[in-house]
Amino acid sequence: MTRMRAAALGAPIALLFAVCGVAADQDPAHDAIRKKLESEYQLTKITDDKSDIVTAGSVLVLHKDKVMMVASTSAANPCMNTYKDGKITPNGACGLGAKIKKFSFGHIPGTGSAPSTRNFVSGEKFWLTKIDVRSTGIILDFFTDAINDTRYIGALTIPFGAMTPSPDEALKAVAEVITVAPADDSANSGGGDQQQQQPAAPQRGGQRPPPPQQAAAPPPQPAAAPPPLDIPPPPPADPVEIKIGQTTDQVIAALGQPVRKAKTAAKEIYFYKDLKVTFVNGKVKDVE
């Protein structure tokens, strides 16, 4: 009988804790911080398999060293880092990321010699995919561009102190670690450094200065040159031909960098304006 009563009381208590947890996550102060951060940092949407970007948001610049991330195609969870007292430290097992490649899951098929984890340092750039505000602090999810054909994901926790900060204070704390990259085409400031000419000072005795001499008449213009002969334009250059078996370096040398890349476990696709090139094991397999 006692056990039955304890079991009957256990379910409502568990439900009460679950409801309290949901209410804590829906704290208006936390929601205000999240909205403030999302107004400053536009989120990036990525594909479900974390292989590419659907909608690009703000490009971020990192201002602290040692943000550890794991390859996005890895089965391991994203590396969680913590920012505290001006330093970033990877948490728990993620701090052993350098040793992951010694195990069977350390090497990812299709990524060549790229390690499963990588430390990002001040000055590097990536995207922000999620902002989560909890009672313990702010959690930011990161996603990088392809580095040696491998994208990386990671997370950073910025813990709160004894009290929940205001939205402006939270934004200031995040800005210590990441800021939005400035636009490359910043407008140049106009001139305005030229000084106005000062009027001539009068001569002694109240006499006015002599009037300026009239400029000499310009010399006659030379006779117009005869029109140039019509020279036929040079013949068009031979079209670039991509052949089966060429490497990615040869294709880039011929066509330049692609507009977009897509990668699966078995193949990689380069998209150009009017062309799609499919690689298998680093060599051209198909051209469309």
mmCIF file of C-alpha atoms in Angstrom:
data_model
loop_
_atom_site.group_PDB
_atom_site.id
_atom_site.type_symbol
_atom_site.label_atom_id
_atom_site.label_comp_id
_atom_site.label_asym_id
_atom_site.label_seq_id
_atom_site.Cartn_x
_atom_site.Cartn_y
_atom_site.Cartn_z
ATOM 1 C CA MET A 1 0.000 0.000 0.000
ATOM 2 C CA THR A 2 2.812 2.394 0.889
ATOM 3 C CA ARG A 3 4.518 1.718 -2.432
ATOM 4 C CA MET A 4 1.286 2.346 -4.332
ATOM 5 C CA ARG A 5 0.854 5.723 -2.612
ATOM 6 C CA ALA A 6 4.447 6.695 -3.375
ATOM 7 C CA ALA A 7 3.978 5.759 -7.010
ATOM 8 C CA ALA A 8 0.723 7.731 -7.161
ATOM 9 C CA LEU A 9 2.458 10.811 -5.728
ATOM 10 C CA GLY A 10 5.533 10.440 -7.960
ATOM 11 C CA ALA A 11 3.777 11.173 -11.263
ATOM 12 C CA PRO A 12 2.305 14.563 -10.196
ATOM 13 C CA ILE A 13 5.634 15.616 -8.700
ATOM 14 C CA ALA A 14 7.481 14.728 -11.906
ATOM 15 C CA LEU A 15 4.879 16.626 -13.918
ATOM 16 C CA LEU A 16 5.309 19.634 -11.619
ATOM 17 C CA PHE A 17 9.088 19.681 -12.200
ATOM 18 C CA ALA A 18 8.570 19.385 -15.962
ATOM 19 C CA VAL A 19 6.127 22.304 -15.980
ATOM 20 C CA CYS A 20 8.528 24.401 -13.885
ATOM 21 C CA GLY A 21 11.329 23.636 -16.327
ATOM 22 C CA VAL A 22 9.235 24.768 -19.284
ATOM 23 C CA ALA A 23 8.206 27.914 -17.442
ATOM 24 C CA ALA A 24 11.853 28.700 -16.688
ATOM 25 C CA ASP A 25 12.770 28.389 -20.372
ATOM 26 C CA GLN A 26 9.904 30.771 -21.224
ATOM 27 C CA ASP A 27 11.119 33.461 -18.840
ATOM 28 C CA PRO A 28 10.310 36.897 -20.377
ATOM 29 C CA ALA A 29 13.787 38.141 -19.447
ATOM 30 C CA HIS A 30 15.361 35.275 -21.394
ATOM 31 C CA ASP A 31 13.100 35.936 -24.368
ATOM 32 C CA ALA A 32 14.068 39.641 -24.344
ATOM 33 C CA ILE A 33 17.768 38.723 -24.412
ATOM 34 C CA ARG A 34 17.240 36.307 -27.291
ATOM 35 C CA LYS A 35 15.336 38.902 -29.347
ATOM 36 C CA LYS A 36 18.029 41.496 -28.667
ATOM 37 C CA LEU A 37 20.763 39.139 -29.878
ATOM 38 C CA GLU A 38 18.797 38.042 -32.950
ATOM 39 C CA SER A 39 18.299 41.692 -33.898
ATOM 40 C CA GLU A 40 22.090 42.113 -33.919
ATOM 41 C CA TYR A 41 23.100 38.702 -35.324
ATOM 42 C CA GLN A 42 21.007 37.409 -38.241
ATOM 43 C CA LEU A 43 20.741 33.625 -37.987
ATOM 44 C CA THR A 44 21.872 31.283 -40.775
ATOM 45 C CA LYS A 45 19.674 28.355 -41.836
ATOM 46 C CA ILE A 46 21.495 25.135 -42.760
ATOM 47 C CA THR A 47 20.387 21.879 -44.358
ATOM 48 C CA ASP A 48 19.069 19.054 -42.193
ATOM 49 C CA ASP A 49 22.206 16.966 -42.797
ATOM 50 C CA LYS A 50 24.434 19.968 -41.920
ATOM 51 C CA SER A 51 26.224 19.776 -45.267
ATOM 52 C CA ASP A 52 25.351 23.186 -46.725
ATOM 53 C CA ILE A 53 23.700 26.569 -46.141
ATOM 54 C CA VAL A 54 20.080 27.242 -47.132
ATOM 55 C CA THR A 55 19.889 30.921 -46.147
ATOM 56 C CA ALA A 56 23.026 32.818 -45.119
ATOM 57 C CA GLY A 57 22.808 35.229 -42.192
ATOM 58 C CA SER A 58 25.386 37.513 -40.643
ATOM 59 C CA VAL A 59 29.060 36.642 -41.101
ATOM 60 C CA LEU A 60 30.718 36.641 -37.673
ATOM 61 C CA VAL A 61 34.274 37.525 -36.701
ATOM 62 C CA LEU A 62 35.797 35.648 -33.762
ATOM 63 C CA HIS A 63 37.701 37.737 -31.195
ATOM 64 C CA LYS A 64 38.958 34.993 -28.862
ATOM 65 C CA ASP A 65 41.166 31.955 -29.426
ATOM 66 C CA LYS A 66 40.459 28.246 -29.073
ATOM 67 C CA VAL A 67 36.835 27.697 -30.043
ATOM 68 C CA MET A 68 36.861 23.968 -30.701
ATOM 69 C CA MET A 69 34.482 22.580 -33.337
ATOM 70 C CA VAL A 70 33.816 19.141 -34.793
ATOM 71 C CA ALA A 71 33.237 18.204 -38.432
ATOM 72 C CA SER A 72 29.559 18.683 -39.311
ATOM 73 C CA THR A 73 29.365 15.193 -40.854
ATOM 74 C CA SER A 74 30.741 13.547 -37.711
ATOM 75 C CA ALA A 75 28.501 11.359 -35.569
ATOM 76 C CA ALA A 76 29.883 13.109 -32.473
ATOM 77 C CA ASN A 77 27.882 15.849 -30.773
ATOM 78 C CA PRO A 78 28.900 19.480 -31.471
ATOM 79 C CA CYS A 79 31.728 20.667 -29.285
ATOM 80 C CA MET A 80 30.507 22.798 -26.370
ATOM 81 C CA ASN A 81 32.850 25.608 -25.268
ATOM 82 C CA THR A 82 32.516 27.986 -22.313
ATOM 83 C CA TYR A 83 33.552 31.657 -22.227
ATOM 84 C CA LYS A 84 34.496 32.834 -18.752
ATOM 85 C CA ASP A 85 36.961 35.384 -17.379
ATOM 86 C CA GLY A 86 38.008 36.379 -20.910
ATOM 87 C CA LYS A 87 38.976 32.855 -21.986
ATOM 88 C CA ILE A 88 37.307 30.074 -23.993
ATOM 89 C CA THR A 89 37.615 26.493 -22.767
ATOM 90 C CA PRO A 90 36.217 23.358 -24.441
ATOM 91 C CA ASN A 91 34.016 21.304 -22.133
ATOM 92 C CA GLY A 92 34.496 17.696 -21.064
ATOM 93 C CA ALA A 93 35.139 15.145 -23.780
ATOM 94 C CA CYS A 94 35.363 17.856 -26.413
ATOM 95 C CA GLY A 95 38.681 18.914 -24.881
ATOM 96 C CA LEU A 96 39.982 15.553 -26.045
ATOM 97 C CA GLY A 97 39.075 16.343 -29.655
ATOM 98 C CA ALA A 98 42.701 16.141 -30.732
ATOM 99 C CA LYS A 99 42.668 12.476 -29.705
ATOM 100 C CA ILE A 100 39.387 11.550 -31.401
ATOM 101 C CA LYS A 101 41.078 10.749 -34.706
ATOM 102 C CA LYS A 102 42.935 7.877 -33.016
ATOM 103 C CA PHE A 103 39.661 5.962 -32.735
ATOM 104 C CA SER A 104 37.562 4.402 -35.461
ATOM 105 C CA PHE A 105 35.230 7.380 -35.698
ATOM 106 C CA GLY A 106 38.019 9.954 -35.807
ATOM 107 C CA HIS A 107 38.363 9.833 -39.601
ATOM 108 C CA ILE A 108 35.352 10.832 -41.669
ATOM 109 C CA PRO A 109 34.993 9.254 -45.138
ATOM 110 C CA GLY A 110 35.223 11.828 -47.894
ATOM 111 C CA THR A 111 37.079 14.437 -45.843
ATOM 112 C CA GLY A 112 40.616 13.451 -46.882
ATOM 113 C CA SER A 113 43.183 14.170 -44.190
ATOM 114 C CA ALA A 114 41.065 16.772 -42.361
ATOM 115 C CA PRO A 115 40.865 16.084 -38.619
ATOM 116 C CA SER A 116 37.501 15.523 -36.957
ATOM 117 C CA THR A 117 38.019 18.570 -34.699
ATOM 118 C CA ARG A 118 39.583 21.993 -35.218
ATOM 119 C CA ASN A 119 40.450 24.951 -32.993
ATOM 120 C CA PHE A 120 39.302 28.319 -34.374
ATOM 121 C CA VAL A 121 41.243 31.434 -33.373
ATOM 122 C CA SER A 122 40.730 35.172 -33.300
ATOM 123 C CA GLY A 123 40.064 36.674 -36.740
ATOM 124 C CA GLU A 124 38.416 33.612 -38.299
ATOM 125 C CA LYS A 125 34.852 33.874 -39.595
ATOM 126 C CA PHE A 126 31.780 31.657 -39.513
ATOM 127 C CA TRP A 127 27.972 31.778 -39.135
ATOM 128 C CA LEU A 128 25.507 31.644 -36.236
ATOM 129 C CA THR A 129 22.666 29.107 -36.568
ATOM 130 C CA LYS A 130 20.910 29.275 -33.188
ATOM 131 C CA ILE A 131 20.628 31.431 -30.063
ATOM 132 C CA ASP A 132 19.305 29.763 -26.903
ATOM 133 C CA VAL A 133 18.894 31.631 -23.593
ATOM 134 C CA ARG A 134 18.511 29.545 -20.450
ATOM 135 C CA SER A 135 18.689 30.139 -16.735
ATOM 136 C CA THR A 136 22.384 29.155 -16.819
ATOM 137 C CA GLY A 137 23.397 31.472 -19.660
ATOM 138 C CA ILE A 138 23.458 32.033 -23.424
ATOM 139 C CA ILE A 139 24.179 29.175 -25.844
ATOM 140 C CA LEU A 140 25.325 30.008 -29.402
ATOM 141 C CA ASP A 141 25.532 27.400 -32.203
ATOM 142 C CA PHE A 142 28.154 27.948 -34.940
ATOM 143 C CA PHE A 143 28.588 26.638 -38.515
ATOM 144 C CA THR A 144 31.631 27.244 -40.717
ATOM 145 C CA ASP A 145 32.435 27.415 -44.395
ATOM 146 C CA ALA A 146 34.191 24.441 -45.987
ATOM 147 C CA ILE A 147 37.845 24.142 -44.889
ATOM 148 C CA ASN A 148 39.637 21.517 -46.968
ATOM 149 C CA ASP A 149 36.157 20.343 -48.040
ATOM 150 C CA THR A 150 35.015 19.991 -44.403
ATOM 151 C CA ARG A 151 32.512 22.181 -42.561
ATOM 152 C CA TYR A 152 32.569 22.410 -38.760
ATOM 153 C CA ILE A 153 29.926 22.923 -36.073
ATOM 154 C CA GLY A 154 30.332 23.955 -32.472
ATOM 155 C CA ALA A 155 28.598 25.690 -29.576
ATOM 156 C CA LEU A 156 29.567 28.305 -27.012
ATOM 157 C CA THR A 157 28.060 28.937 -23.584
ATOM 158 C CA ILE A 158 28.342 32.387 -21.999
ATOM 159 C CA PRO A 159 27.201 31.756 -18.400
ATOM 160 C CA PHE A 160 25.253 34.282 -16.369
ATOM 161 C CA GLY A 161 26.487 35.573 -13.044
ATOM 162 C CA ALA A 162 24.431 35.717 -9.892
ATOM 163 C CA MET A 163 21.706 37.672 -11.713
ATOM 164 C CA THR A 164 20.240 37.566 -15.205
ATOM 165 C CA PRO A 165 21.738 40.448 -17.234
ATOM 166 C CA SER A 166 19.745 43.012 -19.171
ATOM 167 C CA PRO A 167 19.505 42.558 -22.978
ATOM 168 C CA ASP A 168 22.127 45.301 -23.502
ATOM 169 C CA GLU A 169 24.485 43.702 -20.966
ATOM 170 C CA ALA A 170 24.029 40.300 -22.627
ATOM 171 C CA LEU A 171 24.782 41.791 -26.058
ATOM 172 C CA LYS A 172 27.944 43.399 -24.672
ATOM 173 C CA ALA A 173 29.104 40.059 -23.247
ATOM 174 C CA VAL A 174 28.525 38.271 -26.566
ATOM 175 C CA ALA A 175 30.327 41.057 -28.466
ATOM 176 C CA GLU A 176 33.472 40.250 -26.487
ATOM 177 C CA VAL A 177 33.597 36.949 -28.393
ATOM 178 C CA ILE A 178 31.898 37.583 -31.756
ATOM 179 C CA THR A 179 30.818 40.584 -33.801
ATOM 180 C CA VAL A 180 29.261 41.004 -37.236
ATOM 181 C CA ALA A 181 31.886 41.351 -39.970
ATOM 182 C CA PRO A 182 31.900 44.838 -41.539
ATOM 183 C CA ALA A 183 30.824 45.240 -45.160
ATOM 184 C CA ASP A 184 33.701 45.008 -47.637
ATOM 185 C CA ASP A 185 32.450 47.888 -49.771
ATOM 186 C CA SER A 186 32.507 50.603 -47.143
ATOM 187 C CA ALA A 187 31.934 54.023 -48.644
ATOM 188 C CA ASN A 188 34.897 56.344 -48.861
ATOM 189 C CA SER A 189 34.513 59.685 -47.181
ATOM 190 C CA GLY A 190 34.314 62.653 -49.528
ATOM 191 C CA GLY A 191 36.895 65.372 -49.923
ATOM 192 C CA GLY A 192 36.611 68.673 -48.164
ATOM 193 C CA ASP A 193 40.226 69.069 -47.138
ATOM 194 C CA GLN A 194 40.947 71.786 -49.662
ATOM 195 C CA GLN A 195 41.305 75.196 -48.092
ATOM 196 C CA GLN A 196 39.545 78.209 -49.505
ATOM 197 C CA GLN A 197 41.792 80.781 -51.148
ATOM 198 C CA GLN A 198 42.277 83.897 -49.042
ATOM 199 C CA PRO A 199 41.782 87.331 -50.733
ATOM 200 C CA ALA A 200 44.951 89.236 -51.553
ATOM 201 C CA ALA A 201 46.069 91.662 -48.822
ATOM 202 C CA PRO A 202 46.020 95.388 -49.757
ATOM 203 C CA GLN A 203 49.386 97.086 -50.348
ATOM 204 C CA ARG A 204 50.728 99.706 -47.963
ATOM 205 C CA GLY A 205 49.493 103.290 -48.408
ATOM 206 C CA GLY A 206 45.951 102.216 -49.280
ATOM 207 C CA GLN A 207 46.863 101.496 -52.889
ATOM 208 C CA ARG A 208 44.970 98.720 -54.535
ATOM 209 C CA PRO A 209 46.923 95.886 -56.046
ATOM 210 C CA PRO A 210 47.325 96.013 -59.838
ATOM 211 C CA PRO A 211 44.630 94.206 -61.787
ATOM 212 C CA PRO A 212 45.565 90.695 -62.770
ATOM 213 C CA GLN A 213 47.029 90.310 -66.219
ATOM 214 C CA GLN A 214 44.845 88.731 -68.820
ATOM 215 C CA ALA A 215 45.802 85.225 -69.733
ATOM 216 C CA ALA A 216 47.397 84.773 -73.123
ATOM 217 C CA ALA A 217 45.220 83.327 -75.826
ATOM 218 C CA PRO A 218 45.555 79.574 -76.076
ATOM 219 C CA PRO A 219 47.581 78.260 -79.018
ATOM 220 C CA PRO A 220 45.637 76.951 -82.002
ATOM 221 C CA GLN A 221 44.563 73.349 -81.753
ATOM 222 C CA PRO A 222 46.406 70.911 -83.993
ATOM 223 C CA ALA A 223 44.554 69.350 -86.878
ATOM 224 C CA ALA A 224 42.440 66.389 -85.953
ATOM 225 C CA ALA A 225 44.079 63.041 -86.480
ATOM 226 C CA PRO A 226 42.610 60.804 -89.172
ATOM 227 C CA PRO A 227 40.123 58.213 -87.919
ATOM 228 C CA PRO A 228 41.674 54.881 -87.027
ATOM 229 C CA LEU A 229 41.463 52.083 -89.486
ATOM 230 C CA ASP A 230 38.806 49.476 -88.918
ATOM 231 C CA ILE A 231 40.635 46.529 -87.451
ATOM 232 C CA PRO A 232 38.637 43.325 -87.227
ATOM 233 C CA PRO A 233 38.233 42.010 -83.688
ATOM 234 C CA PRO A 234 40.379 39.055 -82.688
ATOM 235 C CA PRO A 235 38.818 35.631 -83.103
ATOM 236 C CA PRO A 236 37.001 34.353 -80.002
ATOM 237 C CA ALA A 237 39.003 32.230 -77.620
ATOM 238 C CA ASP A 238 38.565 28.491 -77.754
ATOM 239 C CA PRO A 239 35.880 27.317 -75.315
ATOM 240 C CA VAL A 240 37.146 25.702 -72.130
ATOM 241 C CA GLU A 241 36.706 21.950 -72.250
ATOM 242 C CA ILE A 242 36.358 19.890 -69.079
ATOM 243 C CA LYS A 243 37.304 16.258 -69.530
ATOM 244 C CA ILE A 244 36.454 13.157 -67.532
ATOM 245 C CA GLY A 245 39.259 12.326 -65.111
ATOM 246 C CA GLN A 246 40.479 15.873 -64.508
ATOM 247 C CA THR A 247 41.168 16.851 -60.889
ATOM 248 C CA THR A 248 39.426 19.570 -58.905
ATOM 249 C CA ASP A 249 42.535 21.781 -59.201
ATOM 250 C CA GLN A 250 42.498 21.453 -63.002
ATOM 251 C CA VAL A 251 38.794 22.363 -63.159
ATOM 252 C CA ILE A 252 39.277 25.400 -60.897
ATOM 253 C CA ALA A 253 42.274 26.492 -62.988
ATOM 254 C CA ALA A 254 40.118 26.337 -66.130
ATOM 255 C CA LEU A 255 36.788 27.664 -64.822
ATOM 256 C CA GLY A 256 37.655 29.460 -61.600
ATOM 257 C CA GLN A 257 35.909 29.000 -58.266
ATOM 258 C CA PRO A 258 32.362 27.575 -58.522
ATOM 259 C CA VAL A 259 29.285 29.556 -57.599
ATOM 260 C CA ARG A 260 28.284 26.843 -55.146
ATOM 261 C CA LYS A 261 29.465 23.460 -53.918
ATOM 262 C CA ALA A 262 27.506 20.416 -52.784
ATOM 263 C CA LYS A 263 28.975 17.336 -51.178
ATOM 264 C CA THR A 264 27.719 13.878 -50.260
ATOM 265 C CA ALA A 265 29.490 10.872 -48.860
ATOM 266 C CA ALA A 266 30.391 9.576 -52.336
ATOM 267 C CA LYS A 267 30.661 12.603 -54.605
ATOM 268 C CA GLU A 268 31.164 16.358 -54.779
ATOM 269 C CA ILE A 269 29.418 18.746 -57.203
ATOM 270 C CA TYR A 270 30.688 22.148 -58.418
ATOM 271 C CA PHE A 271 27.991 24.477 -59.765
ATOM 272 C CA TYR A 272 28.991 27.091 -62.353
ATOM 273 C CA LYS A 273 26.762 29.555 -64.191
ATOM 274 C CA ASP A 274 25.967 27.225 -67.094
ATOM 275 C CA LEU A 275 27.739 24.061 -66.000
ATOM 276 C CA LYS A 276 27.632 21.363 -63.329
ATOM 277 C CA VAL A 277 30.719 19.215 -62.713
ATOM 278 C CA THR A 278 30.518 16.045 -60.599
ATOM 279 C CA PHE A 279 33.645 14.655 -58.914
ATOM 280 C CA VAL A 280 34.174 11.173 -57.485
ATOM 281 C CA ASN A 281 37.345 10.620 -55.459
ATOM 282 C CA GLY A 282 38.610 14.047 -56.506
ATOM 283 C CA LYS A 283 38.302 13.483 -60.283
ATOM 284 C CA VAL A 284 35.682 14.508 -62.856
ATOM 285 C CA LYS A 285 33.008 11.855 -63.245
ATOM 286 C CA ASP A 286 30.305 13.748 -65.134
ATOM 287 C CA VAL A 287 29.837 17.149 -66.814
ATOM 288 C CA GLU A 288 26.376 18.599 -67.479
#
